[in-house]
Amino acid sequence: MPCALITHPDCLKHDMGAHHPERPQRLSAIEEQLAASGLAQHLQRHEAPLATDEQLARVHPLEYVRAIRDAAPAHGTVHLDPDTAMNPHTLHAALRAAGAAVLATDLVLQSKVKTAFCSVRPPGHHACRARSMGFCIFNNVAVAARHAQQAHGVQRVAIIDFDVHHGNGTEDIFEDDPSVLMASTFQHPFYPYSGTEDPAPNMVNVPLPAGAGSREFREAVRERWLPALDEFSPELILFSAGFDAHREDQLAMLQLGDADYGWVTEELKAVAGRHCEGRMVSMLEGGYSLGALGRSAVQHIKVLAGI
Ligand SMILES: [Zn+2]
């Protein structure tokens, strides 16, 4: 069965300014590497639908969703917080990003595809229940998890977050919820300075010091993530796939290489094979060095697609 690639042109129109690292060219960089690697022709393309209020309200209070709709400017730029801004296209981009999560989950759980990658922005894992943060407006991976549970009756969802920043929003939404297991690695101490103070039992948080690389990352995955995942036995695996722990990424100081992204996806694919018939949905989060982002995403998607 194929791997779906879900994206939408609206996601290219969300623009927070010329010097903002979370820029439209990130998605183009992934497309270029998908084409150059020959992987593009093996993927089943879908356009991301707009998420509905009902789908978003499983994760965010409806008042928050309405406040985001109301904040959308007709002209110019509006800041939601110091790092996150909306232009006239941002609302649709954010609704498409969350809508991609819903469609990907539907396709995988209806056995139309085995796996899916959502090449979307804005990213989601810093978005808390009722607060935008760190370039994120709606928590896309959380929308996928709740959709799987509430629309498809899935009981146990694992969320794998290898972005260099701790997914504090996802933790805010799911902490102490035994139906979701979140396994993450992140640079610490580092933005958003969370994830280490008494995490909930369903959070497998592995902080890594600045300068840590492949060896430390793989050790964390083998020794901390995999035993917890096997014990949890997920029915669906979701990825918060951020590629900013790459050594070429200037926003942070971990030292992963392209191959680590293929490796970690293989490890999770084996978990998915043991517990959930290989079902995996991946949402793009960070990754700001365009070259490293494109190459690393290809390593990840290649394994998802079984190429
Ligand atoms: Zn990040």
PDB file of C-alpha atoms and ligand atoms in Angstrom:
ATOM      1  CA  MET A   1       0.000   0.000   0.000  1.00  0.00           C
ATOM      2  CA  PRO A   2       1.278   3.480  -0.848  1.00  0.00           C
ATOM      3  CA  CYS A   3       2.345   6.382   1.332  1.00  0.00           C
ATOM      4  CA  ALA A   4       0.247   9.552   1.083  1.00  0.00           C
ATOM      5  CA  LEU A   5       1.791  13.007   0.781  1.00  0.00           C
ATOM      6  CA  ILE A   6      -0.667  15.634   1.981  1.00  0.00           C
ATOM      7  CA  THR A   7      -0.098  19.335   1.460  1.00  0.00           C
ATOM      8  CA  HIS A   8      -1.849  22.446   0.090  1.00  0.00           C
ATOM      9  CA  PRO A   9      -0.798  25.634  -1.747  1.00  0.00           C
ATOM     10  CA  ASP A  10      -2.396  27.694   1.068  1.00  0.00           C
ATOM     11  CA  CYS A  11       0.431  26.520   3.336  1.00  0.00           C
ATOM     12  CA  LEU A  12       2.889  28.431   1.117  1.00  0.00           C
ATOM     13  CA  LYS A  13       0.985  31.708   1.512  1.00  0.00           C
ATOM     14  CA  HIS A  14       1.346  31.930   5.299  1.00  0.00           C
ATOM     15  CA  ASP A  15       4.314  34.276   5.662  1.00  0.00           C
ATOM     16  CA  MET A  16       5.558  35.852   8.900  1.00  0.00           C
ATOM     17  CA  GLY A  17       8.121  38.167   7.286  1.00  0.00           C
ATOM     18  CA  ALA A  18      11.345  38.028   5.301  1.00  0.00           C
ATOM     19  CA  HIS A  19      13.580  37.213   8.265  1.00  0.00           C
ATOM     20  CA  HIS A  20      11.349  34.680   9.998  1.00  0.00           C
ATOM     21  CA  PRO A  21      12.923  31.192   9.987  1.00  0.00           C
ATOM     22  CA  GLU A  22       9.521  29.458   9.649  1.00  0.00           C
ATOM     23  CA  ARG A  23       9.169  30.428   6.004  1.00  0.00           C
ATOM     24  CA  PRO A  24       7.288  29.151   2.947  1.00  0.00           C
ATOM     25  CA  GLN A  25      10.513  27.988   1.267  1.00  0.00           C
ATOM     26  CA  ARG A  26      10.674  25.140   3.804  1.00  0.00           C
ATOM     27  CA  LEU A  27       7.907  23.303   1.971  1.00  0.00           C
ATOM     28  CA  SER A  28       9.511  24.020  -1.409  1.00  0.00           C
ATOM     29  CA  ALA A  29      12.800  22.587  -0.121  1.00  0.00           C
ATOM     30  CA  ILE A  30      11.028  19.327   0.748  1.00  0.00           C
ATOM     31  CA  GLU A  31       9.331  19.221  -2.669  1.00  0.00           C
ATOM     32  CA  GLU A  32      12.655  19.789  -4.434  1.00  0.00           C
ATOM     33  CA  GLN A  33      14.328  16.929  -2.591  1.00  0.00           C
ATOM     34  CA  LEU A  34      11.348  14.629  -3.133  1.00  0.00           C
ATOM     35  CA  ALA A  35      11.649  15.291  -6.869  1.00  0.00           C
ATOM     36  CA  ALA A  36      15.454  15.064  -6.979  1.00  0.00           C
ATOM     37  CA  SER A  37      15.483  11.767  -5.066  1.00  0.00           C
ATOM     38  CA  GLY A  38      12.857  10.188  -7.313  1.00  0.00           C
ATOM     39  CA  LEU A  39      10.661   9.585  -4.272  1.00  0.00           C
ATOM     40  CA  ALA A  40       7.892  11.959  -5.415  1.00  0.00           C
ATOM     41  CA  GLN A  41       6.592   9.540  -8.054  1.00  0.00           C
ATOM     42  CA  HIS A  42       5.987   6.845  -5.422  1.00  0.00           C
ATOM     43  CA  LEU A  43       3.761   9.005  -3.217  1.00  0.00           C
ATOM     44  CA  GLN A  44      -0.009   9.354  -3.455  1.00  0.00           C
ATOM     45  CA  ARG A  45      -0.711  13.095  -3.410  1.00  0.00           C
ATOM     46  CA  HIS A  46      -3.690  14.639  -1.651  1.00  0.00           C
ATOM     47  CA  GLU A  47      -4.763  18.230  -1.066  1.00  0.00           C
ATOM     48  CA  ALA A  48      -5.336  19.037   2.597  1.00  0.00           C
ATOM     49  CA  PRO A  49      -8.948  19.936   3.466  1.00  0.00           C
ATOM     50  CA  LEU A  50      -9.840  22.704   5.936  1.00  0.00           C
ATOM     51  CA  ALA A  51     -10.226  21.371   9.471  1.00  0.00           C
ATOM     52  CA  THR A  52     -13.686  21.934  10.926  1.00  0.00           C
ATOM     53  CA  ASP A  53     -14.461  23.570  14.266  1.00  0.00           C
ATOM     54  CA  GLU A  54     -15.676  20.186  15.495  1.00  0.00           C
ATOM     55  CA  GLN A  55     -12.304  18.579  14.709  1.00  0.00           C
ATOM     56  CA  LEU A  56     -10.356  21.435  16.322  1.00  0.00           C
ATOM     57  CA  ALA A  57     -12.621  21.580  19.379  1.00  0.00           C
ATOM     58  CA  ARG A  58     -11.515  18.062  20.372  1.00  0.00           C
ATOM     59  CA  VAL A  59      -8.176  19.684  21.258  1.00  0.00           C
ATOM     60  CA  HIS A  60      -8.734  23.431  21.670  1.00  0.00           C
ATOM     61  CA  PRO A  61     -11.595  25.242  23.446  1.00  0.00           C
ATOM     62  CA  LEU A  62     -14.014  26.584  20.842  1.00  0.00           C
ATOM     63  CA  GLU A  63     -13.443  30.106  22.196  1.00  0.00           C
ATOM     64  CA  TYR A  64      -9.770  29.770  21.238  1.00  0.00           C
ATOM     65  CA  VAL A  65     -10.649  28.594  17.721  1.00  0.00           C
ATOM     66  CA  ARG A  66     -13.045  31.537  17.354  1.00  0.00           C
ATOM     67  CA  ALA A  67     -10.435  33.961  18.673  1.00  0.00           C
ATOM     68  CA  ILE A  68      -7.971  32.754  16.010  1.00  0.00           C
ATOM     69  CA  ARG A  69     -10.638  33.160  13.319  1.00  0.00           C
ATOM     70  CA  ASP A  70     -11.365  36.674  14.619  1.00  0.00           C
ATOM     71  CA  ALA A  71      -7.669  37.602  14.770  1.00  0.00           C
ATOM     72  CA  ALA A  72      -7.080  36.846  11.077  1.00  0.00           C
ATOM     73  CA  PRO A  73      -6.219  40.162   9.403  1.00  0.00           C
ATOM     74  CA  ALA A  74      -7.629  41.349   6.078  1.00  0.00           C
ATOM     75  CA  HIS A  75      -4.348  43.182   5.396  1.00  0.00           C
ATOM     76  CA  GLY A  76      -0.895  43.214   6.912  1.00  0.00           C
ATOM     77  CA  THR A  77       0.325  41.121   9.810  1.00  0.00           C
ATOM     78  CA  VAL A  78      -1.028  40.508  13.312  1.00  0.00           C
ATOM     79  CA  HIS A  79       1.148  39.001  16.042  1.00  0.00           C
ATOM     80  CA  LEU A  80      -0.457  36.336  18.248  1.00  0.00           C
ATOM     81  CA  ASP A  81       2.692  36.155  20.404  1.00  0.00           C
ATOM     82  CA  PRO A  82       6.283  37.357  19.892  1.00  0.00           C
ATOM     83  CA  ASP A  83       7.139  34.380  17.618  1.00  0.00           C
ATOM     84  CA  THR A  84       3.869  33.708  15.825  1.00  0.00           C
ATOM     85  CA  ALA A  85       2.083  35.987  13.385  1.00  0.00           C
ATOM     86  CA  MET A  86      -0.874  35.835  11.011  1.00  0.00           C
ATOM     87  CA  ASN A  87      -1.085  37.341   7.544  1.00  0.00           C
ATOM     88  CA  PRO A  88      -4.327  37.253   5.494  1.00  0.00           C
ATOM     89  CA  HIS A  89      -3.547  33.655   4.389  1.00  0.00           C
ATOM     90  CA  THR A  90      -2.512  32.216   7.735  1.00  0.00           C
ATOM     91  CA  LEU A  91      -5.960  31.168   8.907  1.00  0.00           C
ATOM     92  CA  HIS A  92      -6.470  28.947   5.876  1.00  0.00           C
ATOM     93  CA  ALA A  93      -2.929  27.578   6.119  1.00  0.00           C
ATOM     94  CA  ALA A  94      -3.499  26.659   9.777  1.00  0.00           C
ATOM     95  CA  LEU A  95      -6.870  25.065   8.994  1.00  0.00           C
ATOM     96  CA  ARG A  96      -5.257  23.102   6.117  1.00  0.00           C
ATOM     97  CA  ALA A  97      -2.399  21.949   8.372  1.00  0.00           C
ATOM     98  CA  ALA A  98      -4.860  20.583  10.931  1.00  0.00           C
ATOM     99  CA  GLY A  99      -7.100  19.300   8.115  1.00  0.00           C
ATOM    100  CA  ALA A 100      -4.133  17.380   6.680  1.00  0.00           C
ATOM    101  CA  ALA A 101      -3.803  15.629  10.034  1.00  0.00           C
ATOM    102  CA  VAL A 102      -7.459  14.584   9.845  1.00  0.00           C
ATOM    103  CA  LEU A 103      -7.247  13.377   6.233  1.00  0.00           C
ATOM    104  CA  ALA A 104      -3.998  11.489   6.886  1.00  0.00           C
ATOM    105  CA  THR A 105      -5.587   9.732   9.844  1.00  0.00           C
ATOM    106  CA  ASP A 106      -8.676   8.846   7.793  1.00  0.00           C
ATOM    107  CA  LEU A 107      -6.605   7.449   4.904  1.00  0.00           C
ATOM    108  CA  VAL A 108      -4.433   5.334   7.179  1.00  0.00           C
ATOM    109  CA  LEU A 109      -7.228   4.054   9.427  1.00  0.00           C
ATOM    110  CA  GLN A 110      -9.462   3.267   6.441  1.00  0.00           C
ATOM    111  CA  SER A 111      -6.543   1.235   5.009  1.00  0.00           C
ATOM    112  CA  LYS A 112      -6.393   3.364   1.860  1.00  0.00           C
ATOM    113  CA  VAL A 113      -2.699   3.936   2.504  1.00  0.00           C
ATOM    114  CA  LYS A 114      -0.311   2.423   5.026  1.00  0.00           C
ATOM    115  CA  THR A 115       1.420   5.667   6.008  1.00  0.00           C
ATOM    116  CA  ALA A 116       1.117   9.408   5.383  1.00  0.00           C
ATOM    117  CA  PHE A 117       3.363  12.457   5.578  1.00  0.00           C
ATOM    118  CA  CYS A 118       1.818  15.912   5.908  1.00  0.00           C
ATOM    119  CA  SER A 119       4.062  18.594   4.434  1.00  0.00           C
ATOM    120  CA  VAL A 120       2.272  21.517   6.045  1.00  0.00           C
ATOM    121  CA  ARG A 121       2.839  24.733   7.950  1.00  0.00           C
ATOM    122  CA  PRO A 122       2.271  26.354  10.393  1.00  0.00           C
ATOM    123  CA  PRO A 123       3.644  23.572  12.603  1.00  0.00           C
ATOM    124  CA  GLY A 124       1.742  22.535  15.729  1.00  0.00           C
ATOM    125  CA  HIS A 125       3.571  20.997  18.685  1.00  0.00           C
ATOM    126  CA  HIS A 126       4.012  24.198  20.727  1.00  0.00           C
ATOM    127  CA  ALA A 127       0.313  25.110  20.424  1.00  0.00           C
ATOM    128  CA  CYS A 128      -1.254  24.514  23.849  1.00  0.00           C
ATOM    129  CA  ARG A 129      -4.931  23.967  24.571  1.00  0.00           C
ATOM    130  CA  ALA A 130      -5.732  27.676  24.475  1.00  0.00           C
ATOM    131  CA  ARG A 131      -2.529  29.418  23.416  1.00  0.00           C
ATOM    132  CA  SER A 132      -0.505  29.843  20.232  1.00  0.00           C
ATOM    133  CA  MET A 133       3.232  29.630  20.732  1.00  0.00           C
ATOM    134  CA  GLY A 134       6.529  29.148  18.924  1.00  0.00           C
ATOM    135  CA  PHE A 135       5.247  29.465  15.295  1.00  0.00           C
ATOM    136  CA  CYS A 136       2.296  27.134  16.097  1.00  0.00           C
ATOM    137  CA  ILE A 137      -1.426  27.961  16.061  1.00  0.00           C
ATOM    138  CA  PHE A 138      -3.348  24.671  16.138  1.00  0.00           C
ATOM    139  CA  ASN A 139      -1.768  21.479  17.469  1.00  0.00           C
ATOM    140  CA  ASN A 140      -1.923  19.377  14.311  1.00  0.00           C
ATOM    141  CA  VAL A 141      -0.620  16.121  15.760  1.00  0.00           C
ATOM    142  CA  ALA A 142      -3.065  16.390  18.664  1.00  0.00           C
ATOM    143  CA  VAL A 143      -5.921  16.907  16.200  1.00  0.00           C
ATOM    144  CA  ALA A 144      -4.837  13.683  14.472  1.00  0.00           C
ATOM    145  CA  ALA A 145      -4.705  11.766  17.764  1.00  0.00           C
ATOM    146  CA  ARG A 146      -8.156  12.869  18.898  1.00  0.00           C
ATOM    147  CA  HIS A 147      -9.632  12.274  15.445  1.00  0.00           C
ATOM    148  CA  ALA A 148      -8.274   8.725  15.496  1.00  0.00           C
ATOM    149  CA  GLN A 149      -9.839   8.156  18.900  1.00  0.00           C
ATOM    150  CA  GLN A 150     -13.172   9.903  18.452  1.00  0.00           C
ATOM    151  CA  ALA A 151     -13.953   9.269  14.782  1.00  0.00           C
ATOM    152  CA  HIS A 152     -12.344   5.827  14.435  1.00  0.00           C
ATOM    153  CA  GLY A 153     -12.530   4.322  17.925  1.00  0.00           C
ATOM    154  CA  VAL A 154      -8.750   3.934  18.268  1.00  0.00           C
ATOM    155  CA  GLN A 155      -7.878   3.505  21.935  1.00  0.00           C
ATOM    156  CA  ARG A 156      -4.105   3.917  22.179  1.00  0.00           C
ATOM    157  CA  VAL A 157      -2.130   6.468  20.157  1.00  0.00           C
ATOM    158  CA  ALA A 158       1.628   7.000  20.392  1.00  0.00           C
ATOM    159  CA  ILE A 159       3.117  10.379  19.507  1.00  0.00           C
ATOM    160  CA  ILE A 160       6.806  10.417  18.591  1.00  0.00           C
ATOM    161  CA  ASP A 161       8.388  13.876  18.708  1.00  0.00           C
ATOM    162  CA  PHE A 162      12.003  14.175  17.519  1.00  0.00           C
ATOM    163  CA  ASP A 163      11.920  17.947  16.962  1.00  0.00           C
ATOM    164  CA  VAL A 164      14.823  19.664  18.743  1.00  0.00           C
ATOM    165  CA  HIS A 165      12.337  21.665  20.826  1.00  0.00           C
ATOM    166  CA  HIS A 166      10.178  20.013  23.469  1.00  0.00           C
ATOM    167  CA  GLY A 167       6.567  19.617  22.295  1.00  0.00           C
ATOM    168  CA  ASN A 168       5.141  21.477  25.265  1.00  0.00           C
ATOM    169  CA  GLY A 169       1.783  22.041  23.582  1.00  0.00           C
ATOM    170  CA  THR A 170       1.271  18.338  22.944  1.00  0.00           C
ATOM    171  CA  GLU A 171       2.266  17.635  26.541  1.00  0.00           C
ATOM    172  CA  ASP A 172      -0.185  20.295  27.763  1.00  0.00           C
ATOM    173  CA  ILE A 173      -2.992  18.601  25.829  1.00  0.00           C
ATOM    174  CA  PHE A 174      -2.265  14.956  26.716  1.00  0.00           C
ATOM    175  CA  GLU A 175      -0.487  14.886  30.078  1.00  0.00           C
ATOM    176  CA  ASP A 176      -2.047  12.316  32.402  1.00  0.00           C
ATOM    177  CA  ASP A 177      -4.153  10.891  29.563  1.00  0.00           C
ATOM    178  CA  PRO A 178      -3.306   7.175  29.579  1.00  0.00           C
ATOM    179  CA  SER A 179      -4.737   6.695  26.066  1.00  0.00           C
ATOM    180  CA  VAL A 180      -1.824   8.671  24.578  1.00  0.00           C
ATOM    181  CA  LEU A 181       1.876   7.929  25.027  1.00  0.00           C
ATOM    182  CA  MET A 182       4.257  10.690  23.986  1.00  0.00           C
ATOM    183  CA  ALA A 183       7.920   9.823  23.430  1.00  0.00           C
ATOM    184  CA  SER A 184      10.272  12.693  22.746  1.00  0.00           C
ATOM    185  CA  THR A 185      13.859  13.839  22.602  1.00  0.00           C
ATOM    186  CA  PHE A 186      14.775  17.509  22.745  1.00  0.00           C
ATOM    187  CA  GLN A 187      17.660  19.803  23.523  1.00  0.00           C
ATOM    188  CA  HIS A 188      17.692  20.892  27.165  1.00  0.00           C
ATOM    189  CA  PRO A 189      18.035  23.430  28.630  1.00  0.00           C
ATOM    190  CA  PHE A 190      16.535  25.172  25.614  1.00  0.00           C
ATOM    191  CA  TYR A 191      13.310  26.744  24.344  1.00  0.00           C
ATOM    192  CA  PRO A 192      10.564  26.238  25.548  1.00  0.00           C
ATOM    193  CA  TYR A 193      12.297  25.163  28.824  1.00  0.00           C
ATOM    194  CA  SER A 194       9.711  22.486  29.582  1.00  0.00           C
ATOM    195  CA  GLY A 195       9.491  18.722  29.728  1.00  0.00           C
ATOM    196  CA  THR A 196      11.885  17.988  32.559  1.00  0.00           C
ATOM    197  CA  GLU A 197       9.996  19.062  35.691  1.00  0.00           C
ATOM    198  CA  ASP A 198       8.056  16.032  36.904  1.00  0.00           C
ATOM    199  CA  PRO A 199       6.566  14.861  33.584  1.00  0.00           C
ATOM    200  CA  ALA A 200       3.306  12.886  33.664  1.00  0.00           C
ATOM    201  CA  PRO A 201       3.590   9.069  33.514  1.00  0.00           C
ATOM    202  CA  ASN A 202       2.481   8.987  29.856  1.00  0.00           C
ATOM    203  CA  MET A 203       5.373  11.274  28.816  1.00  0.00           C
ATOM    204  CA  VAL A 204       8.673   9.630  27.882  1.00  0.00           C
ATOM    205  CA  ASN A 205      10.760  12.774  27.741  1.00  0.00           C
ATOM    206  CA  VAL A 206      14.474  12.415  27.043  1.00  0.00           C
ATOM    207  CA  PRO A 207      16.329  15.742  27.293  1.00  0.00           C
ATOM    208  CA  LEU A 208      19.675  15.874  25.459  1.00  0.00           C
ATOM    209  CA  PRO A 209      22.430  18.415  26.156  1.00  0.00           C
ATOM    210  CA  ALA A 210      23.659  20.862  23.519  1.00  0.00           C
ATOM    211  CA  GLY A 211      26.260  19.111  21.363  1.00  0.00           C
ATOM    212  CA  ALA A 212      24.678  15.654  21.680  1.00  0.00           C
ATOM    213  CA  GLY A 213      24.400  13.782  18.382  1.00  0.00           C
ATOM    214  CA  SER A 214      23.634  10.491  16.747  1.00  0.00           C
ATOM    215  CA  ARG A 215      25.000   8.284  19.542  1.00  0.00           C
ATOM    216  CA  GLU A 216      23.037   9.947  22.345  1.00  0.00           C
ATOM    217  CA  PHE A 217      19.886  10.175  20.241  1.00  0.00           C
ATOM    218  CA  ARG A 218      19.958   6.513  19.232  1.00  0.00           C
ATOM    219  CA  GLU A 219      20.638   5.467  22.798  1.00  0.00           C
ATOM    220  CA  ALA A 220      17.598   7.459  23.971  1.00  0.00           C
ATOM    221  CA  VAL A 221      15.401   5.837  21.343  1.00  0.00           C
ATOM    222  CA  ARG A 222      16.631   2.295  22.051  1.00  0.00           C
ATOM    223  CA  GLU A 223      16.721   2.493  25.825  1.00  0.00           C
ATOM    224  CA  ARG A 224      13.822   4.819  26.634  1.00  0.00           C
ATOM    225  CA  TRP A 225      11.340   5.007  23.768  1.00  0.00           C
ATOM    226  CA  LEU A 226      11.218   1.459  22.444  1.00  0.00           C
ATOM    227  CA  PRO A 227      10.540  -0.390  25.731  1.00  0.00           C
ATOM    228  CA  ALA A 228       7.804   2.114  26.638  1.00  0.00           C
ATOM    229  CA  LEU A 229       6.239   1.821  23.197  1.00  0.00           C
ATOM    230  CA  ASP A 230       6.251  -1.980  23.249  1.00  0.00           C
ATOM    231  CA  GLU A 231       4.602  -1.954  26.638  1.00  0.00           C
ATOM    232  CA  PHE A 232       1.993   0.588  25.505  1.00  0.00           C
ATOM    233  CA  SER A 233       1.215  -1.297  22.272  1.00  0.00           C
ATOM    234  CA  PRO A 234      -0.097   1.603  20.170  1.00  0.00           C
ATOM    235  CA  GLU A 235      -2.877   1.162  17.607  1.00  0.00           C
ATOM    236  CA  LEU A 236      -1.552   4.122  15.631  1.00  0.00           C
ATOM    237  CA  ILE A 237       1.809   5.933  15.618  1.00  0.00           C
ATOM    238  CA  LEU A 238       1.950   9.664  14.951  1.00  0.00           C
ATOM    239  CA  PHE A 239       5.118  11.661  14.389  1.00  0.00           C
ATOM    240  CA  SER A 240       5.802  15.267  15.244  1.00  0.00           C
ATOM    241  CA  ALA A 241       8.545  15.289  12.632  1.00  0.00           C
ATOM    242  CA  GLY A 242      10.788  18.273  13.216  1.00  0.00           C
ATOM    243  CA  PHE A 243      14.166  18.224  11.512  1.00  0.00           C
ATOM    244  CA  ASP A 244      15.832  21.015  13.498  1.00  0.00           C
ATOM    245  CA  ALA A 245      18.027  18.687  15.584  1.00  0.00           C
ATOM    246  CA  HIS A 246      20.171  18.389  12.432  1.00  0.00           C
ATOM    247  CA  ARG A 247      23.756  19.588  12.842  1.00  0.00           C
ATOM    248  CA  GLU A 248      23.293  22.056   9.958  1.00  0.00           C
ATOM    249  CA  ASP A 249      20.306  23.713  11.628  1.00  0.00           C
ATOM    250  CA  GLN A 250      21.269  27.062  13.073  1.00  0.00           C
ATOM    251  CA  LEU A 251      18.351  27.378  15.488  1.00  0.00           C
ATOM    252  CA  ALA A 252      19.649  24.730  17.898  1.00  0.00           C
ATOM    253  CA  MET A 253      22.726  22.790  18.925  1.00  0.00           C
ATOM    254  CA  LEU A 254      22.083  19.078  18.535  1.00  0.00           C
ATOM    255  CA  GLN A 255      24.169  17.230  15.960  1.00  0.00           C
ATOM    256  CA  LEU A 256      21.978  14.723  14.135  1.00  0.00           C
ATOM    257  CA  GLY A 257      22.714  13.818  10.520  1.00  0.00           C
ATOM    258  CA  ASP A 258      20.444  12.896   7.592  1.00  0.00           C
ATOM    259  CA  ALA A 259      20.784   9.173   8.311  1.00  0.00           C
ATOM    260  CA  ASP A 260      19.463   9.486  11.861  1.00  0.00           C
ATOM    261  CA  TYR A 261      16.053  10.413  10.479  1.00  0.00           C
ATOM    262  CA  GLY A 262      15.927   7.282   8.344  1.00  0.00           C
ATOM    263  CA  TRP A 263      17.164   5.209  11.278  1.00  0.00           C
ATOM    264  CA  VAL A 264      14.580   6.455  13.794  1.00  0.00           C
ATOM    265  CA  THR A 265      11.795   5.950  11.255  1.00  0.00           C
ATOM    266  CA  GLU A 266      12.966   2.336  10.703  1.00  0.00           C
ATOM    267  CA  GLU A 267      12.912   1.724  14.451  1.00  0.00           C
ATOM    268  CA  LEU A 268       9.367   3.094  14.724  1.00  0.00           C
ATOM    269  CA  LYS A 269       8.293   1.206  11.637  1.00  0.00           C
ATOM    270  CA  ALA A 270       9.319  -1.988  13.415  1.00  0.00           C
ATOM    271  CA  VAL A 271       7.226  -0.956  16.441  1.00  0.00           C
ATOM    272  CA  ALA A 272       4.306  -0.197  14.112  1.00  0.00           C
ATOM    273  CA  GLY A 273       4.781  -3.601  12.478  1.00  0.00           C
ATOM    274  CA  ARG A 274       4.621  -5.333  15.851  1.00  0.00           C
ATOM    275  CA  HIS A 275       1.594  -3.479  17.208  1.00  0.00           C
ATOM    276  CA  CYS A 276      -0.502  -1.676  14.598  1.00  0.00           C
ATOM    277  CA  GLU A 277      -0.076  -3.190  11.143  1.00  0.00           C
ATOM    278  CA  GLY A 278       2.448  -0.527  10.206  1.00  0.00           C
ATOM    279  CA  ARG A 279       0.053   2.413  10.552  1.00  0.00           C
ATOM    280  CA  MET A 280       1.973   5.710  10.828  1.00  0.00           C
ATOM    281  CA  VAL A 281       1.033   9.356  10.236  1.00  0.00           C
ATOM    282  CA  SER A 282       3.712  12.033  10.241  1.00  0.00           C
ATOM    283  CA  MET A 283       3.249  15.790  10.629  1.00  0.00           C
ATOM    284  CA  LEU A 284       5.991  18.261   9.718  1.00  0.00           C
ATOM    285  CA  GLU A 285       7.088  20.414  12.656  1.00  0.00           C
ATOM    286  CA  GLY A 286      10.404  22.358  12.626  1.00  0.00           C
ATOM    287  CA  GLY A 287      13.520  22.281  10.429  1.00  0.00           C
ATOM    288  CA  TYR A 288      15.031  25.566   9.319  1.00  0.00           C
ATOM    289  CA  SER A 289      18.147  24.737   7.318  1.00  0.00           C
ATOM    290  CA  LEU A 290      16.542  24.265   3.911  1.00  0.00           C
ATOM    291  CA  GLY A 291      19.094  21.748   2.616  1.00  0.00           C
ATOM    292  CA  ALA A 292      19.137  19.615   5.760  1.00  0.00           C
ATOM    293  CA  LEU A 293      15.337  19.819   6.027  1.00  0.00           C
ATOM    294  CA  GLY A 294      14.760  18.569   2.483  1.00  0.00           C
ATOM    295  CA  ARG A 295      17.303  15.749   2.733  1.00  0.00           C
ATOM    296  CA  SER A 296      16.222  14.622   6.208  1.00  0.00           C
ATOM    297  CA  ALA A 297      12.539  14.659   5.272  1.00  0.00           C
ATOM    298  CA  VAL A 298      13.374  12.443   2.291  1.00  0.00           C
ATOM    299  CA  GLN A 299      15.165   9.964   4.601  1.00  0.00           C
ATOM    300  CA  HIS A 300      12.074   9.886   6.838  1.00  0.00           C
ATOM    301  CA  ILE A 301       9.494   9.619   4.035  1.00  0.00           C
ATOM    302  CA  LYS A 302      11.505   6.981   2.165  1.00  0.00           C
ATOM    303  CA  VAL A 303      11.143   4.663   5.141  1.00  0.00           C
ATOM    304  CA  LEU A 304       7.463   5.557   5.615  1.00  0.00           C
ATOM    305  CA  ALA A 305       6.908   4.668   1.949  1.00  0.00           C
ATOM    306  CA  GLY A 306       8.961   1.477   2.164  1.00  0.00           C
ATOM    307  CA  ILE A 307      11.190   2.544  -0.736  1.00  0.00           C
TER     308      ILE A 307
HETATM  309 ZN    ZN B   1      11.591  22.840  16.664  1.00  0.00          ZN
END
